Coordinates of C-alpha atoms and ligand atoms in Angstrom, one line a residue:
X1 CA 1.6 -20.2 -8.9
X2 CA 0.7 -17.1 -7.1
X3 CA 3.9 -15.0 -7.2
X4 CA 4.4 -11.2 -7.9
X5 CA 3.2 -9.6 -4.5
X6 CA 0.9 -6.1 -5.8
X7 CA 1.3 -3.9 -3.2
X8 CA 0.8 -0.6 -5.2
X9 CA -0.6 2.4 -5.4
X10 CA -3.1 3.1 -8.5
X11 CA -5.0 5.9 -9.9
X12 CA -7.1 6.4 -12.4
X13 CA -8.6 10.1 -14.2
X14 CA -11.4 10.4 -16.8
X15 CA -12.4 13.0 -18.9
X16 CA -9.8 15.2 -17.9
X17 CA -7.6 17.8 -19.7
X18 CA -3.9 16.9 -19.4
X19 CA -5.2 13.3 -18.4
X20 CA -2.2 11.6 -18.4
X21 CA 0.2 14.8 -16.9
X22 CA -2.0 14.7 -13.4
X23 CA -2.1 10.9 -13.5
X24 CA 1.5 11.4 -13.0
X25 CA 1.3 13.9 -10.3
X26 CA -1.5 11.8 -8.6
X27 CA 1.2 8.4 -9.0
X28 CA 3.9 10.8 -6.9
X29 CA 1.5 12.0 -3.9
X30 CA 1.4 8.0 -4.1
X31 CA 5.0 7.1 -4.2
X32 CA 5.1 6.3 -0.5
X33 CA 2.7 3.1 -2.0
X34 CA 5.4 1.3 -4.6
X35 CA 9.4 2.5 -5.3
X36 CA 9.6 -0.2 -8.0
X37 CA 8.5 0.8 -11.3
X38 CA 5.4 3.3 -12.2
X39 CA 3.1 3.8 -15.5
X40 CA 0.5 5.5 -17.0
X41 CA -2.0 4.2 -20.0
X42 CA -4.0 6.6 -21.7
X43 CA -7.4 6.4 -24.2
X44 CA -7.4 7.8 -27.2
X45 CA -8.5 8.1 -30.9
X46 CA -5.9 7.5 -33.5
X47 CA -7.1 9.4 -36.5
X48 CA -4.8 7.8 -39.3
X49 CA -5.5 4.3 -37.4
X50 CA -9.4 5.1 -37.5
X51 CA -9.4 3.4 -33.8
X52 CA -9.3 3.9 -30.5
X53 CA -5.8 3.0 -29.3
X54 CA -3.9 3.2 -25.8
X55 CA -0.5 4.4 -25.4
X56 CA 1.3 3.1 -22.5
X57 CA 4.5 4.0 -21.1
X58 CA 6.4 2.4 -18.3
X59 CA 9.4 1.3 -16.4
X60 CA 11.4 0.8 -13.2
X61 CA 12.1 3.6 -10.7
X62 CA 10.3 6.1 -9.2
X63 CA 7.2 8.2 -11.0
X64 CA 9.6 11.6 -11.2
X65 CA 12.3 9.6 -13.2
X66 CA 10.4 7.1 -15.3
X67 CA 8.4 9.9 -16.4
X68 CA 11.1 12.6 -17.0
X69 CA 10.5 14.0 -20.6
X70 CA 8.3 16.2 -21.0
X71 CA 7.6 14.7 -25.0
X72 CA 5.6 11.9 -23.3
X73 CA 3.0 13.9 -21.9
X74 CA 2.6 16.7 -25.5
X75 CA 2.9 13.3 -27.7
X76 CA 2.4 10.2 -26.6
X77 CA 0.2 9.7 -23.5
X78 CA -2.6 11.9 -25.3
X79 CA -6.4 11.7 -24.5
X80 CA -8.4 12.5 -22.0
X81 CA -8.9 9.7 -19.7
X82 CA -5.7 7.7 -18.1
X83 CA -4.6 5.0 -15.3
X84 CA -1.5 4.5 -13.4
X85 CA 0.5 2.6 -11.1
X86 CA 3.3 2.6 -9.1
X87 CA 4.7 -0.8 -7.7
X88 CA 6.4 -1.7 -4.2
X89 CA 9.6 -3.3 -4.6
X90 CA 9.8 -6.9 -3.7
X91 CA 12.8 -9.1 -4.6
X92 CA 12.4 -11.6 -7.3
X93 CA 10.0 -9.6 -9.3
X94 CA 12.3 -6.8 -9.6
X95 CA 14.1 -8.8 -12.7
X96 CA 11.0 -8.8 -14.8
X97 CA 10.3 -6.2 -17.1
X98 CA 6.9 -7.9 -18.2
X99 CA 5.4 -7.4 -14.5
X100 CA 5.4 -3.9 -14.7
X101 CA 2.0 -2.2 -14.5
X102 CA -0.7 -0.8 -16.0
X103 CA -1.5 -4.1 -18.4
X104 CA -2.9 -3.0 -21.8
X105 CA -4.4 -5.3 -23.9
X106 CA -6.1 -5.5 -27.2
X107 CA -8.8 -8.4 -28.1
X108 CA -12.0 -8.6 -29.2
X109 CA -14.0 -5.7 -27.8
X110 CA -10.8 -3.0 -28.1
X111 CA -8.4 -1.9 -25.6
X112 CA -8.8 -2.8 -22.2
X113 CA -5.8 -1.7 -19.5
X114 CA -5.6 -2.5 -16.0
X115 CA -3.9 -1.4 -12.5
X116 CA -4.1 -3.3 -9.2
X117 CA -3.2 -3.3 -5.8
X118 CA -3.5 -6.6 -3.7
X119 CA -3.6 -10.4 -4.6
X120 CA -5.5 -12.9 -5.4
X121 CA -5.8 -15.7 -3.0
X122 CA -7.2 -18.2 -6.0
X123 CA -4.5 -17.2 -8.4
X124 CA -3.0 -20.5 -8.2
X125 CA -6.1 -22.1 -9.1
X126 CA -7.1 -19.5 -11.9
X127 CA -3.7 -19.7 -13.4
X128 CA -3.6 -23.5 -13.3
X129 CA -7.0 -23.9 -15.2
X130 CA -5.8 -21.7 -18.3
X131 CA -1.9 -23.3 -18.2
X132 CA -4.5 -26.5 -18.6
X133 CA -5.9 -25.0 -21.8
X134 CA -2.8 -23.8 -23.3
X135 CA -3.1 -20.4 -22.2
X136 CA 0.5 -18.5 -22.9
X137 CA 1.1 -16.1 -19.7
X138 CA 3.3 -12.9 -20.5
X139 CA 3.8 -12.1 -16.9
X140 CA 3.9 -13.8 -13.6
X141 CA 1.6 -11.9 -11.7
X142 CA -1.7 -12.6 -10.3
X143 CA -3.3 -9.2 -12.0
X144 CA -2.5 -10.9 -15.8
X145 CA -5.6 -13.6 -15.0
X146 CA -8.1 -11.2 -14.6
X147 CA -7.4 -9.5 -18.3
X148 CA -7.5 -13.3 -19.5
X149 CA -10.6 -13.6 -17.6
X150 CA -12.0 -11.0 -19.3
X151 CA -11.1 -11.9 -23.1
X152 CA -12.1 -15.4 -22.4
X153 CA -15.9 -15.0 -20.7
X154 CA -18.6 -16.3 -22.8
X155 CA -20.8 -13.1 -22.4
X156 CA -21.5 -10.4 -25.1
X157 CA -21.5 -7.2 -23.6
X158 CA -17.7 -6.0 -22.2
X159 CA -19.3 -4.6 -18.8
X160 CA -20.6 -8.3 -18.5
X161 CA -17.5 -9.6 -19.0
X162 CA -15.8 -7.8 -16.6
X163 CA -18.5 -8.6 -14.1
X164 CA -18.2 -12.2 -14.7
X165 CA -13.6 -12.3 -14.7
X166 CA -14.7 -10.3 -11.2
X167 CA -17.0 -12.9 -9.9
X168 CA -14.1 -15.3 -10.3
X169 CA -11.4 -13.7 -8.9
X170 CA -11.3 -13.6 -4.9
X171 CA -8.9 -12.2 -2.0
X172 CA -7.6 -8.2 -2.4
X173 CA -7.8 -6.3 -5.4
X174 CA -8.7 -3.0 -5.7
X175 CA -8.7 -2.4 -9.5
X176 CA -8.6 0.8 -11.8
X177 CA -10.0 -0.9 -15.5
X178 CA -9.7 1.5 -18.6
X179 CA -11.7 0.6 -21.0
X180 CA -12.1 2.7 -25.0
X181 CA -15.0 4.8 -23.4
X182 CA -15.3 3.7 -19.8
X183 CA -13.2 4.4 -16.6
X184 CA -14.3 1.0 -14.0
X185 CA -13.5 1.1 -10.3
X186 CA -13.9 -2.0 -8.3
X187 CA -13.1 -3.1 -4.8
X188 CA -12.9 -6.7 -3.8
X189 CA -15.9 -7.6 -1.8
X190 CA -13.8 -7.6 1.9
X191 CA -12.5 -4.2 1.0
X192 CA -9.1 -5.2 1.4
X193 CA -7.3 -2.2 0.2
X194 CA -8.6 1.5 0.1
X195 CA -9.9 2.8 -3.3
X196 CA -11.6 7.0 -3.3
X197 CA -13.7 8.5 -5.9
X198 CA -12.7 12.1 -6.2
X199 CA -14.1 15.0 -8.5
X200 CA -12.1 18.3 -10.1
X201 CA -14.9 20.9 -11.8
X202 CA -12.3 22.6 -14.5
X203 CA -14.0 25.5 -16.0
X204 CA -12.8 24.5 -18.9
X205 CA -13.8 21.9 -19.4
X206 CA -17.8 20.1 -20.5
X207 CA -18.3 18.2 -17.6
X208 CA -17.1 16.8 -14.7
X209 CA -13.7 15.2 -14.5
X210 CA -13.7 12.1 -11.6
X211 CA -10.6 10.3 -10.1
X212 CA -10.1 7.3 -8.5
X213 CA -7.3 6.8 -6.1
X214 CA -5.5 4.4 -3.5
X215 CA -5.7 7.5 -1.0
X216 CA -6.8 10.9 -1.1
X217 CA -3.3 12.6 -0.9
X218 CA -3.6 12.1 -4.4
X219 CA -6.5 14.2 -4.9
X220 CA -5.2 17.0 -2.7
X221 CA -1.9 17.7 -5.0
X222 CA -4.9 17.9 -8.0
X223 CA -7.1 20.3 -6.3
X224 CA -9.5 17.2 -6.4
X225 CA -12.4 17.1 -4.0
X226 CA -12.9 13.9 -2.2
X227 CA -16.2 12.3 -3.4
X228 CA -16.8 9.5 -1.5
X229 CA -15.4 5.4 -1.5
X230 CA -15.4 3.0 -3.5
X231 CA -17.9 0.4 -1.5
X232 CA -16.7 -3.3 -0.4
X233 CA -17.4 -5.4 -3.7
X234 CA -18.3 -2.5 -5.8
X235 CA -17.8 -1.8 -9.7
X236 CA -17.9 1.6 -10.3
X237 CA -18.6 2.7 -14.0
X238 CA -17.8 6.2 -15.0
X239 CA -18.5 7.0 -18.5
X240 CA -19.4 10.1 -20.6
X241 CA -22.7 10.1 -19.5
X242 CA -21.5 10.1 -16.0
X243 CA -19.4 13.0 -16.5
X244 CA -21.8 15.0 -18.2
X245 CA -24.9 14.3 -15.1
X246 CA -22.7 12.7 -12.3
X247 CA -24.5 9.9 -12.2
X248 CA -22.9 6.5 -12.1
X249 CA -24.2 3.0 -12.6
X250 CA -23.0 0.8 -9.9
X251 CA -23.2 -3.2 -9.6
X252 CA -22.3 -4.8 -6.3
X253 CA -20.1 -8.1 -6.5
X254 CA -21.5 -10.6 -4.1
X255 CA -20.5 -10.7 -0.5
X256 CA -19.6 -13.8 0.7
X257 CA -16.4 -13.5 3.7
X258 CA -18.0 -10.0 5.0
X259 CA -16.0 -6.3 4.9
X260 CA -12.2 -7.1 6.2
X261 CA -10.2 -3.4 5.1
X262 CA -6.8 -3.9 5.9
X263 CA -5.9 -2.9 9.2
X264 CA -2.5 -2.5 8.2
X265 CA -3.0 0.6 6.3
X266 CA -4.0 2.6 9.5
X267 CA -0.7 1.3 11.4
X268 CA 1.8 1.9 8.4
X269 CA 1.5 2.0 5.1
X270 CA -0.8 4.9 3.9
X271 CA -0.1 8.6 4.5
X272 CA -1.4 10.7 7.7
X273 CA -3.2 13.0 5.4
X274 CA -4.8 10.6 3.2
X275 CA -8.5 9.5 4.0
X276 CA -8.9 6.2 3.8
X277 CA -11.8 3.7 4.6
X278 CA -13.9 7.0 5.2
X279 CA -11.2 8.4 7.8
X280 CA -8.2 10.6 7.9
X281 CA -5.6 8.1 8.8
X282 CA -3.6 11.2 10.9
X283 CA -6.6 10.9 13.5
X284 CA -6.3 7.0 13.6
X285 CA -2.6 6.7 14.3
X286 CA -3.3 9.2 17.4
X287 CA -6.0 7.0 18.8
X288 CA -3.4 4.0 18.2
X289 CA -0.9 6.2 20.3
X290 CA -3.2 7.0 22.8
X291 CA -4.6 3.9 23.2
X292 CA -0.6 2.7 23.5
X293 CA -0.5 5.4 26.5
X294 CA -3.2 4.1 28.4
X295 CA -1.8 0.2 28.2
X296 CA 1.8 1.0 28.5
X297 CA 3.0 5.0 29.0
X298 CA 6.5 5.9 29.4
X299 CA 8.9 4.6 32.8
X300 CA 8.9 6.7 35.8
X301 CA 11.8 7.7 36.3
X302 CA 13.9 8.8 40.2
X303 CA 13.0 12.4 42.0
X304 CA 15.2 14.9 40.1
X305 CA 16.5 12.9 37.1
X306 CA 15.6 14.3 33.6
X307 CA 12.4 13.6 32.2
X308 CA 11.8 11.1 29.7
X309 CA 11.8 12.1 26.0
X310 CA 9.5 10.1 23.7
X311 CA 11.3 9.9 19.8
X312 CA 9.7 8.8 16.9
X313 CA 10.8 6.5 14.0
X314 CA 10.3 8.8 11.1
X315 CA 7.8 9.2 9.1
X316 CA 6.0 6.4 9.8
X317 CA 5.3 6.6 13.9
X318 CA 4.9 10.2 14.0
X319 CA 1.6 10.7 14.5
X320 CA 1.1 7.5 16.9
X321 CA 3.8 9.2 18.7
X322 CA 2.4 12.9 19.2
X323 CA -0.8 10.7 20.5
X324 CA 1.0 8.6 22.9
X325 CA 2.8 11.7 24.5
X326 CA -0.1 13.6 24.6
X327 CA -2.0 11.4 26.2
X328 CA 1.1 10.1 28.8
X329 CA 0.9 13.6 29.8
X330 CA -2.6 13.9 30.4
X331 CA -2.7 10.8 32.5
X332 CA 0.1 12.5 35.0
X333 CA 3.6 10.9 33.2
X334 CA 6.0 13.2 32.9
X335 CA 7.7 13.3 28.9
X336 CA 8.5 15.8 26.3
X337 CA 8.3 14.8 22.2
X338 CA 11.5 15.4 21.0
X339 CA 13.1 14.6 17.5
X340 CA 16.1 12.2 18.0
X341 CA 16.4 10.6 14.5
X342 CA 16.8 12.0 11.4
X343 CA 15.9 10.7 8.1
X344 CA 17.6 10.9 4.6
X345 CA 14.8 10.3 2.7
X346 CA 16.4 9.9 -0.3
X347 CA 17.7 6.2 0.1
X348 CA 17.6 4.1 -3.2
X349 CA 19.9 1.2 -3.7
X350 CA 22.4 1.2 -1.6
X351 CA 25.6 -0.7 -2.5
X352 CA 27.4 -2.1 0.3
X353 CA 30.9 -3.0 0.1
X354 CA 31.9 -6.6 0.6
X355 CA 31.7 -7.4 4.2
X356 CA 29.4 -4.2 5.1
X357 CA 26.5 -6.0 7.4
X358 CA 23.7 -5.2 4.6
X359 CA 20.8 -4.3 6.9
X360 CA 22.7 -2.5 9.1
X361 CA 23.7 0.0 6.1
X362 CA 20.0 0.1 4.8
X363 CA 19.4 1.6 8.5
X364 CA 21.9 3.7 8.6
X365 CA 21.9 5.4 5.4
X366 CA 18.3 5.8 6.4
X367 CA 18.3 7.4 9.7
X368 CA 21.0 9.2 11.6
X369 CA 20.9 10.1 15.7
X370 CA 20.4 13.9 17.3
X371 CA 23.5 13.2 19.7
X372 CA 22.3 16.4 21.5
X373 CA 18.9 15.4 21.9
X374 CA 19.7 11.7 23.1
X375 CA 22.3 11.9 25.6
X376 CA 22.1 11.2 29.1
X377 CA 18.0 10.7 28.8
X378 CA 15.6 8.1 29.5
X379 CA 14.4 7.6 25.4
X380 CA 11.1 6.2 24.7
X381 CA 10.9 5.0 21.0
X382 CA 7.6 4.8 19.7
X383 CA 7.5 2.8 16.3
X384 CA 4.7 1.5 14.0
X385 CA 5.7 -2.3 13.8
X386 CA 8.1 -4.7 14.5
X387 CA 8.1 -7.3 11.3
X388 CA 11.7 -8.6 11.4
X389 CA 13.1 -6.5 14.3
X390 CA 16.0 -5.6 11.8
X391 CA 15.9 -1.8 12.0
X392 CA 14.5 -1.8 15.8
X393 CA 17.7 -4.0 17.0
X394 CA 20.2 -1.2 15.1
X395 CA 18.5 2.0 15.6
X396 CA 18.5 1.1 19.8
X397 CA 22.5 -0.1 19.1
X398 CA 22.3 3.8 17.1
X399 CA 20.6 5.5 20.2
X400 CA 22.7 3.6 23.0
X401 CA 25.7 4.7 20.6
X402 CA 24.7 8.6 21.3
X403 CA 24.6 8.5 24.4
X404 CA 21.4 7.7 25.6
X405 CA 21.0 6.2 29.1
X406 CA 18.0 3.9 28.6
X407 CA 16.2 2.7 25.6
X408 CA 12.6 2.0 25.6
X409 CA 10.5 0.7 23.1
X410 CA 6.8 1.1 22.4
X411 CA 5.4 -0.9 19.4
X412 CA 2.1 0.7 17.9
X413 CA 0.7 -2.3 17.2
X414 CA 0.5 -5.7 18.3
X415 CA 3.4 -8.4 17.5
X416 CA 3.1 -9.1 13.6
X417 CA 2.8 -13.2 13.7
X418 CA 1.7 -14.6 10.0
X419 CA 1.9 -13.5 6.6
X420 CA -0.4 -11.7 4.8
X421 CA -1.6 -12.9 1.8
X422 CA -3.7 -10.1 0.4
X423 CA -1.0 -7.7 -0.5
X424 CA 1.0 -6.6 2.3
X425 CA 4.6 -7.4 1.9
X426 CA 5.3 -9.4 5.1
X427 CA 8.9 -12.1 5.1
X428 CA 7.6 -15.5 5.8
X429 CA 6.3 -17.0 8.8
X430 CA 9.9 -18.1 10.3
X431 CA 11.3 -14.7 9.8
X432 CA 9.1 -12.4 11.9
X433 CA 11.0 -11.5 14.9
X434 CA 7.3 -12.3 17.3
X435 CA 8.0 -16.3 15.9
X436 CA 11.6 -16.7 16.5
X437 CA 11.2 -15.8 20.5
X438 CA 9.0 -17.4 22.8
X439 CA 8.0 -14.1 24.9
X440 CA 8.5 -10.6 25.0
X441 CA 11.3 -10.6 27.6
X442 CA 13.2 -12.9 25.3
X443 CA 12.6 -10.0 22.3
X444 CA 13.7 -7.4 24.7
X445 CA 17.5 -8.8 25.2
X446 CA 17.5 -9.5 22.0
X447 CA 16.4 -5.9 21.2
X448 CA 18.6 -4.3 23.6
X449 CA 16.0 -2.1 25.3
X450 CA 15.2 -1.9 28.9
X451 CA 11.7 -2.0 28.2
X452 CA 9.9 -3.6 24.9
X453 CA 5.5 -3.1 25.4
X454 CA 3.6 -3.9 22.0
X455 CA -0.1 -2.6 21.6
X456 CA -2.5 -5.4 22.5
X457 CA -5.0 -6.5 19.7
X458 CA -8.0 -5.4 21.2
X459 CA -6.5 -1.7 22.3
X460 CA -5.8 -1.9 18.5
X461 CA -9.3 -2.7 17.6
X462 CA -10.7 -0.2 20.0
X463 CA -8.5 2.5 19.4
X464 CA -9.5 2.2 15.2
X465 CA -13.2 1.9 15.6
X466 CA -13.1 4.6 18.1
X467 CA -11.5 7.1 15.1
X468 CA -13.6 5.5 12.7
X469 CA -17.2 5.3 13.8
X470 CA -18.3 3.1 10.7
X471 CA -19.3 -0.5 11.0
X472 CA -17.2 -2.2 8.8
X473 CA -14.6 -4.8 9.8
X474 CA -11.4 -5.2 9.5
X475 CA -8.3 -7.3 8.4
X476 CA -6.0 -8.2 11.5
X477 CA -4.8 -11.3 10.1
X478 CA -1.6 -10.2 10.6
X479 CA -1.6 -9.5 14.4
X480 CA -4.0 -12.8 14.8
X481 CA -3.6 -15.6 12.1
X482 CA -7.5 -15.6 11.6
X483 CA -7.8 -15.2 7.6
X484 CA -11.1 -13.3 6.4
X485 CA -10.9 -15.1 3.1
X486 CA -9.5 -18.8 2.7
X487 CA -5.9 -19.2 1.4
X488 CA -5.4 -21.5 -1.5
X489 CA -3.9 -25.0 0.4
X490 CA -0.5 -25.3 -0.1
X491 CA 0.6 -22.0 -0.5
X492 CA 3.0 -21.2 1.6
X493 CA 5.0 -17.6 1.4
X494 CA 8.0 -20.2 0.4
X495 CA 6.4 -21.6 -2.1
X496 CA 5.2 -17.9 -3.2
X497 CA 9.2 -16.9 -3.4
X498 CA 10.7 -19.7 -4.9
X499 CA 8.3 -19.5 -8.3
X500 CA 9.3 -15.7 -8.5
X501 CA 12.5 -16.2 -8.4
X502 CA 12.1 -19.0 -11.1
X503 CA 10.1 -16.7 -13.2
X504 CA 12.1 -13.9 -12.4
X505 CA 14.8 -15.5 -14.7
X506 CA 12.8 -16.1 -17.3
Ligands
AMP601 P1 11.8 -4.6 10.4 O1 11.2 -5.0 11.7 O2 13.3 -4.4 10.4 O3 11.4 -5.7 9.4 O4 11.2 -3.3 9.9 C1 10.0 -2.8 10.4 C2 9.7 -1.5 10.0 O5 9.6 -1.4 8.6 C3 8.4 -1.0 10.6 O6 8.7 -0.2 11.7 C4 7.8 -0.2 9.5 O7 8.1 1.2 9.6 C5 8.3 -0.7 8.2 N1 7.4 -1.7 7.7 C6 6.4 -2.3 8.2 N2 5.8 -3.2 7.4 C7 6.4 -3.2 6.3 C8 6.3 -3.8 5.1 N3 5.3 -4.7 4.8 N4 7.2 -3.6 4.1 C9 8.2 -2.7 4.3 N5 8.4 -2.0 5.5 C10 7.5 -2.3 6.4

């Protein structure tokens, strides 16, 4: 009963001053990550208590909103070690108040909170072996099991337990674990999503203070340096010790599928100026557009018309797109980079008025047309993906609708085929636009565009481990159906939605 999808940002801080205020600046560099709800736990000693405790505070909305009182960093979230999350917005899981992340829990060995970003591709299995025993879930997401893991391993020692709940577990899940005198980083053992160890030296401070992020840009709005990666299948312990010397102890989980980091992260989901997988994700999206160039540049068009102008959907394609105009004009094509679409950035909910085509609002309350830009020319769109062809199909309608004369569209990566099930939101199999056509020429009517070229998988390939000289594999499952780690049988992305929505009611 896999259900809540995790795809998140988290960040974790230890021995810090203000712990808990920059865990909430580090949770807004990585808003772009999760819209849904955000929180932060923190460590601390309750003197009347004569215990450590963890306060926690959390809710739905974005990080600047949840966490707009300034009371809950001078009184509650106090001590000097924290972890936080912010949550993407999926449907179903939206309803449930309980899903909400960082997890805190109290048992036998003290407090023990925990932040993740991914899914487990045994869940099922897991959850189906404690529901045996009579274990009571409070939440219907895969993260819950590995704090139930945890509580209920045999061994003595609480790093031991969290090694063995880790050896369990299997698929994505890059974790931030906060323990009452320990700060744990871990990455699953494919390395499905992107996890940094970062360091701030504060004068004031005895020590070092280290920070784990989903991505870098959360360091840089700290003034944190960027240390190094969390390895594939590592648990990183940071501790007082570690602070003080800046030594860690390490234990690598076993690896037994290979390194598979999410190639999807490079295409669209993390920020240009974060470094992820050990590279700046701005210099992979303009190999990507590049590489796009070189496979499928801009038309020709007649002696004395105007020349093409390449647009970009923004923010996402932006940087694919500088690349691919670069390089078009390098290799002889005439085109200019212009700006033809605007967008509002600040699109929450929108509520559409009975009748209003739903997704066509979503689009254009996101993005508007540079009439001025757009008329009269040859437009070459350069976007990031195509998943269900939604926003493509209205933003050409938007462009033919100013005025522009042709619409071509270049897709910066291949044509997205099959789910992913280690934490990307993708819509079922049936619903990706690449499924529901049987070639591109098909998708290009449908599209409206005179031209429709996607990037090919190997030009993908290329293009990333041409920005990213190191040797580890990646995750194109994706572009290619081929699944690094098995998928539990059965579970189909159906399946997956209708127990949300069961539990979302719950
Ligand atoms: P659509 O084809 O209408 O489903 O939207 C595709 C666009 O949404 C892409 O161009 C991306 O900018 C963005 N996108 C890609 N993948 C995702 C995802 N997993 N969740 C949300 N948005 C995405």
């Amino acid at each position: 009963m896999s259900s809540v999808k995790d795809h998140c940002g988290i960040f974790g801080i230890f021995n810090a001053s203000d712990a808990a205020r920059r865990a909430y600046y580090g949770l807004h560099a990585l808003q772009h990550r999760g819209q849904e709800s955000a929180g932060i736990v923190t460590s601390t000693f309750d003197e009347q208590r004569g215990q450590p405790v963890m306060p926690v505070y959390k809710d739905f909305g974005l990080v600047l909103d949840v966490f707009d009182d300034n009371s809950l960093f001078e009184e509650r979230l106090m001590g000097d070690s924290a972890i936080g999350h912010t949550r993407y917005s999926t449907s179903g899981s939206a309803d449930n108040r309980m899903n909400i992340q960082p997890f805190v829990v109290h048992y036998h060995d003290g407090n023990i909170a925990l932040a993740h970003n991914g899914n487990l591709s045994n869940a099922r299995e897991i959850r189906k072996a404690f529901s045996d025993r009579g274990t009571l879930f409070q939440t219907t997401s895969d993260s819950e099991l590995i704090l139930h893991l945890i509580a209920q391993s045999r061994r003595e020692q609480q790093l031991d337990q969290i090694i063995d709940a880790l050896t369990q577990i299997e698929g994505a899940f890059s974790l931030v674990l906060l323990t009452d005198d320990r700060l744990i980083a871990v990455r699953d053992p494919n390395g499905f999503r992107p996890l940094a160890l970062g360091r701030i030296d504060d004068p004031h401070r005895e020590g070092t203070t280290y920070c784990v992020a989903s991505e870098t840009c959360a360091f840089d709005i700290l003034n944190a340096e960027y240390v190094r990666d969390v390895a594939p299948g590592e648990v990183l312990i940071i501790d007082r010790e570690s602070a003080k010397t800046g030594d860690f102890t390490s234990v690598q989980l076993a690896q037994r599928h290979g390194v598979s980091q999410c190639i999807f992260e490079y295409v669209y989901f993390s920020r240009p100026d974060s470094k992820i997988f050990g590279e700046m994700v701005d210099k992979v999206r303009r190999k990507i557009g590049k590489q796009m160039a070189h496979e499928s540049p801009v038309p020709s068009v007649p002696e004395g018309e105007k020349k093409p102008i390449v647009i970009s959907v923004p923010d996402s394609s932006n940087t694919a797109a500088l690349g691919f105009t670069t390089e078009c004009q390098k290799l002889g094509h005439e085109c200019r980079y212009e700006i033809g679409l605007i967008r509002n950035h600040y699109v929450g909910r929108t509520f559409i008025a009975p009748g209003q085509d739903r997704r066509e609002m979503k689009v254009r309350s996101k993005y508007n047309t540079v009439e001025g830009v757009l008329r009269d020319r040859t437009v070459v769109v350069v976007d990031d993906s195509i998943v269900r062809g939604t926003t493509a199909r209205q933003l050409v309608q938007m462009l033919h609708d100013a005025g522009a004369k042709e619409v071509h569209l270049r897709i910066a990566s291949p044509a997205v085929i099959s789910p992913c099930f280690y934490g990307m939101d993708f819509p079922s199999t049936d619903e990706l636009l690449a499924n529901q056509f049987d070639d591109v020429e098909e998708m290009t009517n449908w599209l409206g565009v005179a031209s429709l070229a996607y990037l090919s998988t190997d030009g993908l390939m290329k293009a990333v481990h041409a920005a990213n000289e190191s040797e580890r594999g990646y995750c194109n499952a994706c572009f290619t159906a081929n699944y690094p780690v098995p998928v539990e049988m059965g579970v189909k992305k159906e399946e997956n939605e209708w127990t949300q929505s069961a539990n979302a009611g719950q």
